[in-house]
XYZ file of C-alpha atoms in Angstrom:
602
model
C 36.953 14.848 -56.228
C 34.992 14.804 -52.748
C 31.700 14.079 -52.427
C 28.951 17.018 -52.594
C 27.892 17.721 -48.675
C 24.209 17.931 -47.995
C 22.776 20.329 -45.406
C 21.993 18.624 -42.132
C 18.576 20.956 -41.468
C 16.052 21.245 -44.336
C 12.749 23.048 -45.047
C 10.610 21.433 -47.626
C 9.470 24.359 -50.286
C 5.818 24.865 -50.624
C 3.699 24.644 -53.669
C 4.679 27.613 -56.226
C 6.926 29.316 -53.847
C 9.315 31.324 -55.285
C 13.503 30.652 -54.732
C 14.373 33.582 -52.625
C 11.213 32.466 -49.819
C 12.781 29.050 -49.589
C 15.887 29.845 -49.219
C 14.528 32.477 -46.532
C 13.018 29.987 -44.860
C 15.954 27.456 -45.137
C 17.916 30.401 -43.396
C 15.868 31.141 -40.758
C 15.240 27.012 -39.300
C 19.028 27.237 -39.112
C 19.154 30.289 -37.424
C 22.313 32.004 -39.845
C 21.756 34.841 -41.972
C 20.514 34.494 -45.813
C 23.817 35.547 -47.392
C 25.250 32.891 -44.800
C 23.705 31.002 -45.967
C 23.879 31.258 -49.694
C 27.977 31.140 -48.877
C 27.321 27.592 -47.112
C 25.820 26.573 -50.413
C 28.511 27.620 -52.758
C 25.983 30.261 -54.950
C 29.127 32.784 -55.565
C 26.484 33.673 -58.816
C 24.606 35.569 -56.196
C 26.755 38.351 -54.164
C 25.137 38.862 -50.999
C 24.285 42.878 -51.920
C 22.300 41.481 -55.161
C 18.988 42.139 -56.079
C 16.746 39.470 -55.485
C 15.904 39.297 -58.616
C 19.259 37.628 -59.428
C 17.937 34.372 -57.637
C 14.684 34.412 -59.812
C 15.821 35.057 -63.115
C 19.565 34.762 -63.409
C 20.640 31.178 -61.609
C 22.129 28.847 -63.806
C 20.420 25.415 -64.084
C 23.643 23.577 -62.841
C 23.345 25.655 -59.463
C 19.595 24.558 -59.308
C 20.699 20.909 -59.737
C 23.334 21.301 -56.925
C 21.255 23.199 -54.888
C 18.327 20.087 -55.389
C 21.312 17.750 -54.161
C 22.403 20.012 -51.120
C 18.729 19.437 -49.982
C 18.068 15.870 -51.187
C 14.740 17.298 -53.349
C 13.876 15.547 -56.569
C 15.652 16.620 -59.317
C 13.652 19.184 -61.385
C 12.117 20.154 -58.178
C 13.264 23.719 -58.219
C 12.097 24.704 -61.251
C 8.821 25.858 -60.919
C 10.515 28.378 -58.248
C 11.975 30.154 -60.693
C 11.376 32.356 -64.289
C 12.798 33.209 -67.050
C 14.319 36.357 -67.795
C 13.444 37.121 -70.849
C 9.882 37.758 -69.361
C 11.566 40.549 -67.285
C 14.905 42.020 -70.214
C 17.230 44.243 -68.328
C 14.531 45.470 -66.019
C 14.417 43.918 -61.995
C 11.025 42.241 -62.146
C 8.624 43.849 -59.274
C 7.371 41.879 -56.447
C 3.652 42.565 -54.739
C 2.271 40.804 -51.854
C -0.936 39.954 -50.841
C -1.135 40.890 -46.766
C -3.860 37.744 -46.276
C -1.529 35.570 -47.945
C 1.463 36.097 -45.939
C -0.128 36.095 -42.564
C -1.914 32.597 -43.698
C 1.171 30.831 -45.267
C 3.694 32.190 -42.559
C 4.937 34.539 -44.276
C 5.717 32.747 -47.618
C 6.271 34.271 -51.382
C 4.736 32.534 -54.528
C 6.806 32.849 -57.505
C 3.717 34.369 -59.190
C 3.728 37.756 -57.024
C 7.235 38.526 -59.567
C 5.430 38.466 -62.700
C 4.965 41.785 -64.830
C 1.062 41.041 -64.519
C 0.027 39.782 -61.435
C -1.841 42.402 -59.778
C -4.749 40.346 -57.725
C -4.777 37.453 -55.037
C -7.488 35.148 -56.583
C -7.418 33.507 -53.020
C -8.764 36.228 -50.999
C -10.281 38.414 -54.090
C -7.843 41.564 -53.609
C -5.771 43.331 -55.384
C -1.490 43.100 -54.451
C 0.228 45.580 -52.583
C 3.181 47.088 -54.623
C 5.211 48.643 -51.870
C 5.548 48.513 -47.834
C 3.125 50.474 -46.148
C 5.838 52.031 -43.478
C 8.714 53.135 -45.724
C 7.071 53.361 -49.054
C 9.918 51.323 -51.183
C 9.386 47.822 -52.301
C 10.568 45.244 -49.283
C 12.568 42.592 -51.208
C 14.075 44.697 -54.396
C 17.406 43.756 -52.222
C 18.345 40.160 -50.705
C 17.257 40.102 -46.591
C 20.647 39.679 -44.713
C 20.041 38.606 -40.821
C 16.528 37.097 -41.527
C 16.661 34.575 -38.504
C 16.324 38.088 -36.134
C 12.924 38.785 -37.925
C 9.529 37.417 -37.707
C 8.659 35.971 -41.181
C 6.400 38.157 -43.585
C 8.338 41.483 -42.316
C 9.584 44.589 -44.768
C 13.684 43.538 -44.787
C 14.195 47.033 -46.691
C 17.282 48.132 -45.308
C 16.677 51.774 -43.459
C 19.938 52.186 -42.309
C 23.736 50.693 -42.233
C 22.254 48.493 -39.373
C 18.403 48.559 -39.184
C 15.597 47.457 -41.282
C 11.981 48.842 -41.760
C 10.701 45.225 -39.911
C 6.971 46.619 -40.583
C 4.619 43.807 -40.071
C 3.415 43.284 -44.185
C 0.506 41.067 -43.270
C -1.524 43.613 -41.565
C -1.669 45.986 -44.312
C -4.755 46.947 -45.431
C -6.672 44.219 -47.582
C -7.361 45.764 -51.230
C -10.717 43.934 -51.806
C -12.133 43.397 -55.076
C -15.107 40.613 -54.632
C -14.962 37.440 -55.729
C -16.750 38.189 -59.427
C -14.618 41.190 -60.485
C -13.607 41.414 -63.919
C -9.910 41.281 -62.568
C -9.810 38.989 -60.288
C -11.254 36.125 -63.690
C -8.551 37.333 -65.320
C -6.025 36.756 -62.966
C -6.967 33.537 -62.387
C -6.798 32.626 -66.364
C -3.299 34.316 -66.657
C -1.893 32.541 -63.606
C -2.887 29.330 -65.981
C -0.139 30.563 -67.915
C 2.566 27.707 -68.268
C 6.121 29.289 -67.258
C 9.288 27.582 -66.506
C 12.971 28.393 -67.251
C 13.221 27.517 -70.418
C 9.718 29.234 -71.768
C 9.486 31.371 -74.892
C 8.750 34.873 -73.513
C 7.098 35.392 -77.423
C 4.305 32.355 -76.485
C 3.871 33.864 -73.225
C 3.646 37.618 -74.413
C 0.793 36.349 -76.678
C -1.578 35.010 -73.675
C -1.225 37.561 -71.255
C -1.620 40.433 -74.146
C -5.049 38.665 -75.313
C -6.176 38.317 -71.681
C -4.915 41.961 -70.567
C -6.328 43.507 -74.196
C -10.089 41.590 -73.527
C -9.630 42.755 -69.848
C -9.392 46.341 -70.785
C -12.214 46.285 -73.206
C -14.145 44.541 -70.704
C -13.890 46.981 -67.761
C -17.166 49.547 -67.311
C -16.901 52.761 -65.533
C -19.194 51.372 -62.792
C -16.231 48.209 -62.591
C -13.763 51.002 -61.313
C -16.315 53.426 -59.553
C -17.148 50.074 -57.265
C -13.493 50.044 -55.999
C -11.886 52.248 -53.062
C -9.683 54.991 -53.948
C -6.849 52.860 -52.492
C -8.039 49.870 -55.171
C -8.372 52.530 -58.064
C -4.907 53.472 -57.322
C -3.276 50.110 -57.111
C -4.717 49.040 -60.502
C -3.901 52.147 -62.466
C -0.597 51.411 -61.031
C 0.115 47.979 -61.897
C -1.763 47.680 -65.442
C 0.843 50.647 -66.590
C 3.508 48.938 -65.042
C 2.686 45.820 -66.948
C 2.354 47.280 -70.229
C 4.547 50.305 -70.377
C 6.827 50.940 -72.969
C 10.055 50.281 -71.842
C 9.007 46.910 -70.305
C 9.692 43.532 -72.407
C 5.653 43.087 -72.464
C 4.937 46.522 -73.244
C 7.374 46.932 -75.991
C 6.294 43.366 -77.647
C 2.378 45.081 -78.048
C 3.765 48.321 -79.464
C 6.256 46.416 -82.139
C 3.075 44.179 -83.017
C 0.765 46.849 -83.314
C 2.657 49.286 -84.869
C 3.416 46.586 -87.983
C 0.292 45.369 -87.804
C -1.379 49.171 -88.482
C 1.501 50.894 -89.205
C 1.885 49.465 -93.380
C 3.753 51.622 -95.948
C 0.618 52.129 -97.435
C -1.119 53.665 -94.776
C 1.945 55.711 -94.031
C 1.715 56.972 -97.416
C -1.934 57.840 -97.533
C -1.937 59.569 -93.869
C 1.486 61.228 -93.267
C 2.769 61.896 -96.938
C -0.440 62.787 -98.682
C -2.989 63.322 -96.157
C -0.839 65.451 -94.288
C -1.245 63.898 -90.332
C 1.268 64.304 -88.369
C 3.441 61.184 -86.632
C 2.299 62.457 -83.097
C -1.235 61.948 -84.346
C -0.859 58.767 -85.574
C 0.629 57.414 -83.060
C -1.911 58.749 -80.530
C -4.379 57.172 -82.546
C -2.567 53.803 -82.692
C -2.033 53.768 -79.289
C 1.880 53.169 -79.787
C 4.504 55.986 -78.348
C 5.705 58.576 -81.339
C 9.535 57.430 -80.433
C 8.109 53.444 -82.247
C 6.523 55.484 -84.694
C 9.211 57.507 -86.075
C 12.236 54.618 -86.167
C 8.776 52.145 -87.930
C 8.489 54.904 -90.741
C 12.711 55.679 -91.029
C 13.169 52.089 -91.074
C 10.491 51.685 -93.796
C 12.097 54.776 -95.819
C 9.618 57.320 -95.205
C 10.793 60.979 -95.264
C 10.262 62.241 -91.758
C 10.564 65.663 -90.836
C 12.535 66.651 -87.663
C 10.027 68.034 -84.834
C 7.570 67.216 -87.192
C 7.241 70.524 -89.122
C 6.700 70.601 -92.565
C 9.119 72.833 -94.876
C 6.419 75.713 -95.798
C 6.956 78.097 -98.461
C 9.087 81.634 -97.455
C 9.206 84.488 -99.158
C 13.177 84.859 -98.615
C 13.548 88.421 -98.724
C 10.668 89.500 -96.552
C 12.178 86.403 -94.084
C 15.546 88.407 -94.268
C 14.381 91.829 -93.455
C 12.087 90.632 -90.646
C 14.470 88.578 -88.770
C 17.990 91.077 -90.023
C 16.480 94.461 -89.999
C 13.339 94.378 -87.539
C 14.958 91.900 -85.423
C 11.937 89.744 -84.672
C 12.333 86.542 -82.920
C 12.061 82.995 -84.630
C 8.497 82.573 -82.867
C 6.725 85.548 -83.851
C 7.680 85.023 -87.434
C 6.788 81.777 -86.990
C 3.229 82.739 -85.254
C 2.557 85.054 -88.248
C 3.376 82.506 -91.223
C 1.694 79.734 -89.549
C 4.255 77.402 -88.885
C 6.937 76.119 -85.934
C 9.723 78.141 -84.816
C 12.319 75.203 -85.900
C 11.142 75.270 -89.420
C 11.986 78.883 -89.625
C 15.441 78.394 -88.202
C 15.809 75.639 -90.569
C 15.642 78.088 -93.420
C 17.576 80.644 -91.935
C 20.364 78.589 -91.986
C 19.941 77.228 -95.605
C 19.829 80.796 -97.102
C 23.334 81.727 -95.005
C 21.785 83.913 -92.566
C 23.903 84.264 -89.040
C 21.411 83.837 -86.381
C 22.102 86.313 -83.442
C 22.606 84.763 -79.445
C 20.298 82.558 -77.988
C 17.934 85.267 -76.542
C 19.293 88.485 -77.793
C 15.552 89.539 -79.446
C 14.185 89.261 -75.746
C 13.635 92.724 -74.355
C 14.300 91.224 -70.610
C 17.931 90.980 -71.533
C 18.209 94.721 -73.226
C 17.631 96.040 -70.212
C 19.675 98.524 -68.474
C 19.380 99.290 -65.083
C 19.970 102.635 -63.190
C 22.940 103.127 -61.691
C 22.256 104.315 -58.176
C 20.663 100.677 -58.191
C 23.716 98.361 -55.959
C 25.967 97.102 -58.638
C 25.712 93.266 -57.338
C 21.917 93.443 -58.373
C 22.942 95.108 -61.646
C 25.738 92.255 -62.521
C 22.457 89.575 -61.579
C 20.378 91.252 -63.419
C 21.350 92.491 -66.449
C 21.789 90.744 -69.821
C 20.935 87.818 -68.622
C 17.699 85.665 -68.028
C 15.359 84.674 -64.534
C 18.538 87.011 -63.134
C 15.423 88.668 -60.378
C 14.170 84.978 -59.305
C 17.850 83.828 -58.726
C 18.259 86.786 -56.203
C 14.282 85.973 -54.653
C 15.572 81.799 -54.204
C 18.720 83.251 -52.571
C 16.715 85.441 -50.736
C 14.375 82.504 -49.158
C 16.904 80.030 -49.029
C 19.256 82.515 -46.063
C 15.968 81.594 -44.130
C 16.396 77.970 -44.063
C 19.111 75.637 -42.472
C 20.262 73.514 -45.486
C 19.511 73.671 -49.253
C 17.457 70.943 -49.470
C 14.929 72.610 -46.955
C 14.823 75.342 -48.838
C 14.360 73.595 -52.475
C 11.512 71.074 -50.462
C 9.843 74.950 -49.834
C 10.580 75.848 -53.298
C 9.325 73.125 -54.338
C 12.565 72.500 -56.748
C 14.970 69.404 -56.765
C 18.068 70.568 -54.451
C 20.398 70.363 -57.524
C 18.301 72.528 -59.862
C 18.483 75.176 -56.539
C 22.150 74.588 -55.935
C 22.613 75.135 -59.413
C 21.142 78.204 -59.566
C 22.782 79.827 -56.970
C 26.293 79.233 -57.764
C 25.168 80.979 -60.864
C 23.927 83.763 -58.984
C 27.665 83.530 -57.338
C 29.350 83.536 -60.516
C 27.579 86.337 -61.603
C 28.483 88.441 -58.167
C 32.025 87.372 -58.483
C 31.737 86.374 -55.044
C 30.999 83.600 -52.697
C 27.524 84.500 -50.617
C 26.848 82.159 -48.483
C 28.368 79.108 -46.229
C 27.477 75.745 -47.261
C 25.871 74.273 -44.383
C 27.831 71.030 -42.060
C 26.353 68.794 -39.855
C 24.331 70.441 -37.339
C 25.594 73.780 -38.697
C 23.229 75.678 -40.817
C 23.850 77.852 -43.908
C 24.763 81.193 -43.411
C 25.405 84.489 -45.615
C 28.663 85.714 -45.941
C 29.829 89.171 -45.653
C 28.828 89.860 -49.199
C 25.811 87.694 -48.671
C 24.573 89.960 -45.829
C 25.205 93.402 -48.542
C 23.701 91.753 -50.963
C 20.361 90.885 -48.272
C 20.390 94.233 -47.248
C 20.212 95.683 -50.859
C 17.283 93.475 -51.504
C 15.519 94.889 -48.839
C 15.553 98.208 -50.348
C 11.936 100.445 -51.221
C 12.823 100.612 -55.027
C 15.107 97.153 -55.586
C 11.336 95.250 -53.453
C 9.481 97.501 -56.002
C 11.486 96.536 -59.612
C 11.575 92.460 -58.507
C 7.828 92.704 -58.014
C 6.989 93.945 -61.388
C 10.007 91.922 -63.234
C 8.179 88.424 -61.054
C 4.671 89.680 -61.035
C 2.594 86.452 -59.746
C 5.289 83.946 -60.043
C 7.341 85.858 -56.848
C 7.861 83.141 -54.385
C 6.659 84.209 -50.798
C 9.003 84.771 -47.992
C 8.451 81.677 -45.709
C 6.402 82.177 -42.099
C 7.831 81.133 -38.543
C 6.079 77.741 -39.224
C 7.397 76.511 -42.264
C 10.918 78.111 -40.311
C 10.478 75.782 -37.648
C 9.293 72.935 -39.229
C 12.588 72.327 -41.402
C 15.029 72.735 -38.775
C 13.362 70.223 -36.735
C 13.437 68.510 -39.863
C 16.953 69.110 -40.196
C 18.179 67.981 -36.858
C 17.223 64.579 -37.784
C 18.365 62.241 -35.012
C 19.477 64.977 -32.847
C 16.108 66.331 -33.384
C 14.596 67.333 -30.071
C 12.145 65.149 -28.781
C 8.915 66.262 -27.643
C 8.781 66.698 -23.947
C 5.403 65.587 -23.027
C 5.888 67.125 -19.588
C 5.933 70.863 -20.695
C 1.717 69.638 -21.904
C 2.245 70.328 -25.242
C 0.215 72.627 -27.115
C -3.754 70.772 -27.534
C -4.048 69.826 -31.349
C -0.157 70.160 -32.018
C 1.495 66.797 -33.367
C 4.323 65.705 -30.628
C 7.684 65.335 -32.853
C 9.219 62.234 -33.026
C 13.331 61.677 -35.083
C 12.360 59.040 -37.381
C 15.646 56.544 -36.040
C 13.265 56.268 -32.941
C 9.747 54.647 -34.365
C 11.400 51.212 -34.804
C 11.220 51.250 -30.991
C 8.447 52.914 -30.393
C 6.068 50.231 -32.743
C 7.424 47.395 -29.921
C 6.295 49.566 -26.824
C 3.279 49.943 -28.357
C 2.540 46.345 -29.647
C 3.533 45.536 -26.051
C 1.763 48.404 -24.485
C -0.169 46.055 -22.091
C 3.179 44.554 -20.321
C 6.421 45.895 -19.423
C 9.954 45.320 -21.881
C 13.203 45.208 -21.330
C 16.278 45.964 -23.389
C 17.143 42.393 -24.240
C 13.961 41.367 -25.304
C 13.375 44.709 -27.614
C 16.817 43.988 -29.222
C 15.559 40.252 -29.473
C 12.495 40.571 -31.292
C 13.273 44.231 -33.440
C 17.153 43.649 -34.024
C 18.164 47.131 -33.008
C 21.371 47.471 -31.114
C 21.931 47.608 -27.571
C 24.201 50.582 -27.364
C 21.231 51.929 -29.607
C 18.362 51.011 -27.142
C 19.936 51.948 -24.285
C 20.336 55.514 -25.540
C 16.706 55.652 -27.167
C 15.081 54.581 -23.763
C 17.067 57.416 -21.793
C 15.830 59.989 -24.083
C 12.113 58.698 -23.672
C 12.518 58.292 -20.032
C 14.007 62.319 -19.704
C 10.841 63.744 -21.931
C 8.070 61.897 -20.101
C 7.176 59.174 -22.394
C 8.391 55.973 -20.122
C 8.591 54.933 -16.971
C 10.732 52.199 -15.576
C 11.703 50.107 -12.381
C 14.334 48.003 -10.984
C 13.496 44.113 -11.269
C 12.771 43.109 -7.324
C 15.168 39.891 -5.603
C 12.241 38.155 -6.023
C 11.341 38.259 -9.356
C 14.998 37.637 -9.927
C 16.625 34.917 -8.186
C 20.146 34.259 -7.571
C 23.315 36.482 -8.239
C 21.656 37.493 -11.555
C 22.082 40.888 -12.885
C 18.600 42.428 -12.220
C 16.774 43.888 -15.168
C 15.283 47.511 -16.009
C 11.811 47.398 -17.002
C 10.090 49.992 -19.308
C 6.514 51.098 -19.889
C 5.060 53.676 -21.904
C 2.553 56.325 -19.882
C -0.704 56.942 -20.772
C -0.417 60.383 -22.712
C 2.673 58.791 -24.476
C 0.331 56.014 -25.491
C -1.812 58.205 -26.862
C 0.754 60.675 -28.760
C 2.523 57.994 -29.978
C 0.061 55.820 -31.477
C -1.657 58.636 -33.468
C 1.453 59.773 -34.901
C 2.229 56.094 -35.789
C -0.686 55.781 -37.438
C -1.140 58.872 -39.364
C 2.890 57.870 -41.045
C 1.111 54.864 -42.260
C -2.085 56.510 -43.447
C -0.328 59.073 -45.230
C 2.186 56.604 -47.032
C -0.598 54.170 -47.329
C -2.797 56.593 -49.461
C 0.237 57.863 -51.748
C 1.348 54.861 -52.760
């Protein structure tokens, strides 16, 4: 068998760093991507279109021990760069980042920024970011590729099939706390937490629920009224995500707490005799009502489904209400004083054959006249929200796509698409053409009838009063214009900023295009060329090329031809760009009000 080879470059890990930033790092000195990299090294456990996660929690310790060898490190050395997964379960363990940190390490990750509760640097008194300011999604949920074409400490978050977000991390805004705040102690005591691969996640779970518990209790209104709205948020965000249900932590509290409180007797003198409901006990126990329920099955107490309690009928009045008067489940529910579902339940146990889903509701009873079209008739009648289909298909012929139209709507575009094809089932007809690339939606034939109908005195008049307040409002020209620019995307048409724009309006700018725009302006005092923007951003030539065209034509660059002297010899003279003043200006407010806006929703 041959002898292991060792790498010929190495980088030393730091203190506490975490697996994936070495191994970054390791990747970068040698100038090769990171899943180059991690093929060089024989790690076939880790496909290069992993999570990162898979490095932290999931590498076996013979892969450690090779890797140590690969690198000549001590052996053991690499274990304090990883975790163990049983702190994390089936969930990807989230990643924060404090901006100070990375711009003072170079760009560096501590294996403590993947923990469930670390939410504060206790270096710089702040609280972690959670996501990248630019594009709003966590930066290294997915292994970096090409890291040796990025500066260290950059958002890898893959924006494209070839482009990255390559926002700058360490000059985010710093989250500061001060260096006494109730969180920032408690950090530091749970980051004295021992960890290491082969850690009992039950030992661990204990510490960090005593320290999170006595933080909790600890914090005063004035504690949180102290902190920035951006702080507030951050906090609320990661002390939920720490001890939420579904997380390992989060369902180790509830299973404690809920046997700790939850004892047959107390079951028996609350919920059997005292007559509480499960949804109130477990909103007093602070545990969710799905724990509650399998606790008490599993303990054999009787639970009733939805929580209703059998009450007493009188069967033959129940009969000739629901049979003869044909009331609905919920008034006769209303009137004895209990939940629809209980009276169902007895329905069924004395024999009785409920009628349709919906049949008692006077909406579908309804008969229309006849000199009313007989498409809105088939929409409308004996059926349910038949009016608001035909008022969605109505707004949605104004719009170039169906997600434009459910973003105005304010609906997902499935629950929209959805409800038009059963506004096209019901017409026995197709109304409208899906739309194609850069080929908007359009009504068909039976579309435009079925427009022109709507548009009539008394059809306007009977939607009105069947919608009342909930009709939707036919969009303006703005909201018109607004999602086709939208729409056009890359082919969007960029704002010429010789035509003087309007004063006030925002200049439009395709979203493929900021990438390049950041380097102009973090250059803005010297001129670039297209080999040094594809050198330091990592965007394609062909790509450039046509990017800097399209700026040139609407007024936002100017360039020149590099002189004989400033280029000697037969050397293929360069094209140097600028950006003007006015596209200074437009650009760099539009830059910066994307990363307010995604900075504050966060």
């Amino acid at each position: 068998m041959s002898e292991l080879r060792t790498l010929a470059i190495r980088v030393l890990p730091q203190p506490g760093e975490s697996l994936d930033s070495w191994l970054e790092a390791l990747a970068r000195r040698s100038w090769t991507s990171l899943s180059a990299l991690l093929d060089a090294l024989g790690l076939p456990e880790v496909p290069a279109r992993e999570r990162t996660s898979r490095l932290i929690t999931s590498l076996p310790e013979k892969a450690l021990r090779r890797l140590e060898q690969q690198v000549t490190l001590p052996a053991c050395r690499l274990d304090d760069a990883v975790l163990p997964s049983e702190i994390f379960g089936r969930r990807a363990p989230g990643w924060r980042f404090c901006p100070q940190c990375l711009h003072d390490d170079a760009g560096r990750w501590p294996t403590l920024w993947w923990l469930p509760w670390a939410f504060a640097c206790t270096k710089h008194h702040a609280l972690l970011h959670r996501v990248c300011p630019s594009c709003g999604r966590e930066p290294r949920y997915f292994l970096p590729r090409a890291v040796h074409l990025h500066p260290p400490g950059h958002c890898m978050r893959r924006t494209g099939r070839r482009r990255v977000c390559g926002a700058d991390l360490s000059s985010a805004p710093q989250l500061s706390l001060g260096h006494s705040h109730p969180i920032v102690q408690t950090q530091t005591e749970i980051n004295s937490i021992g960890l290491h691969p082969f850690t009992s996640a039950d030992a661990v779970f204990v510490e960090a629920d005593c320290l999170l518990a006595a933080l909790a209790e600890s914090l005063r209104p004035s504690d949180l009224r102290k902190m920035s709205t951006a702080c507030r948020s951050a906090w609320e965000a990661a002390f939920t995500d720490a001890i939420k249900s579904n997380s390992p932590l989060g369902s180790w509290r509830f299973h404690e707490r809920r046997t700790r409180i939850l004892t047959p007797e107390f079951l028996q003198r609350e919920y059997t005799e005292g007559g509480k409901s499960l949804a109130t006990l477990a909103r007093e126990a602070g545990v969710p009502i799905a724990h509650v329920v399998r606790h008490a099955k599993n303990l054999g107490v009787a639970v009733h489904r939805g929580g209703v309690r059998p009450p007493a009928f009188n069967d033959d009045w129940l009969r000739e209400q629901y049979l003869t008067h044909k009331r609905t489940g919920r008034d006769i529910a209303e009137e004895v004083g209990t939940h629809r579902e209980a009276v169902r339940r007895r329905l069924e146990q004395l024999g009785v054959q409920r009628r349709p889903s919906g049949r008692s509701i006077p909406a579908l009873m309804t008969k229309l006249d006849t000199s009313i079209p007989p498409d809105i008739r088939a929409v409308v009648e004996e059926t349910l929200h038949g009016w608001r289909r035909l008022r969605r298909f109505q707004i949605s012929i104004y719009f170039p796509t169906l997600a434009s139209s459910a973003n105005y709507l304010d609906l997902r575009p499935g629950t929209l698409t959805m409800q038009l094809d059963q506004l096209e089932c019901a017409v026995g007809a197709e109304l409208f053409r899906r739309s194609v690339r850069h080929a908007p939606q359009s009504p068909t034939r039976r579309g435009v009838r079925l427009l022109h109908d709507l548009d009539r005195d008394g059809v306007r008049k009977l939607m009105h009063d069947a919608l009342g307040s909930r009709i939707e409002e036919i969009p303006d020209q703005d909201a018109i214009s607004a999602a086709i620019a939208a729409a056009d995307g890359e082919r969007g048409s960029l704002t010429n900023l010789r035509s003087r724009p309007q004063h006030g309006a925002r200049p439009f700018i395709p979203l493929p295009m900021l990438p390049l725009l950041r380097h102009l302006l973090a250059h803005r005092d010297q001129e670039s060329y297209a080999a040094q923007i594809h050198a330091t951003t990592g965007i394609p030539m062909t790509t450039i090329f046509k990017q800097l065209k399209r700026l040139e034509e609407a007024g936002w660059l100017v360039s020149r031809l590099e002189t004989a002297d400033e280029r000697q010899g037969s050397r293929r003279r360069r094209t140097y760009y600028a950006l003007t003043p006015s596209a200074r200006q437009a650009a760099g407010q539009h830059i910066r009000t994307r990363y307010r806006s995604s900075h504050l929703g966060q």
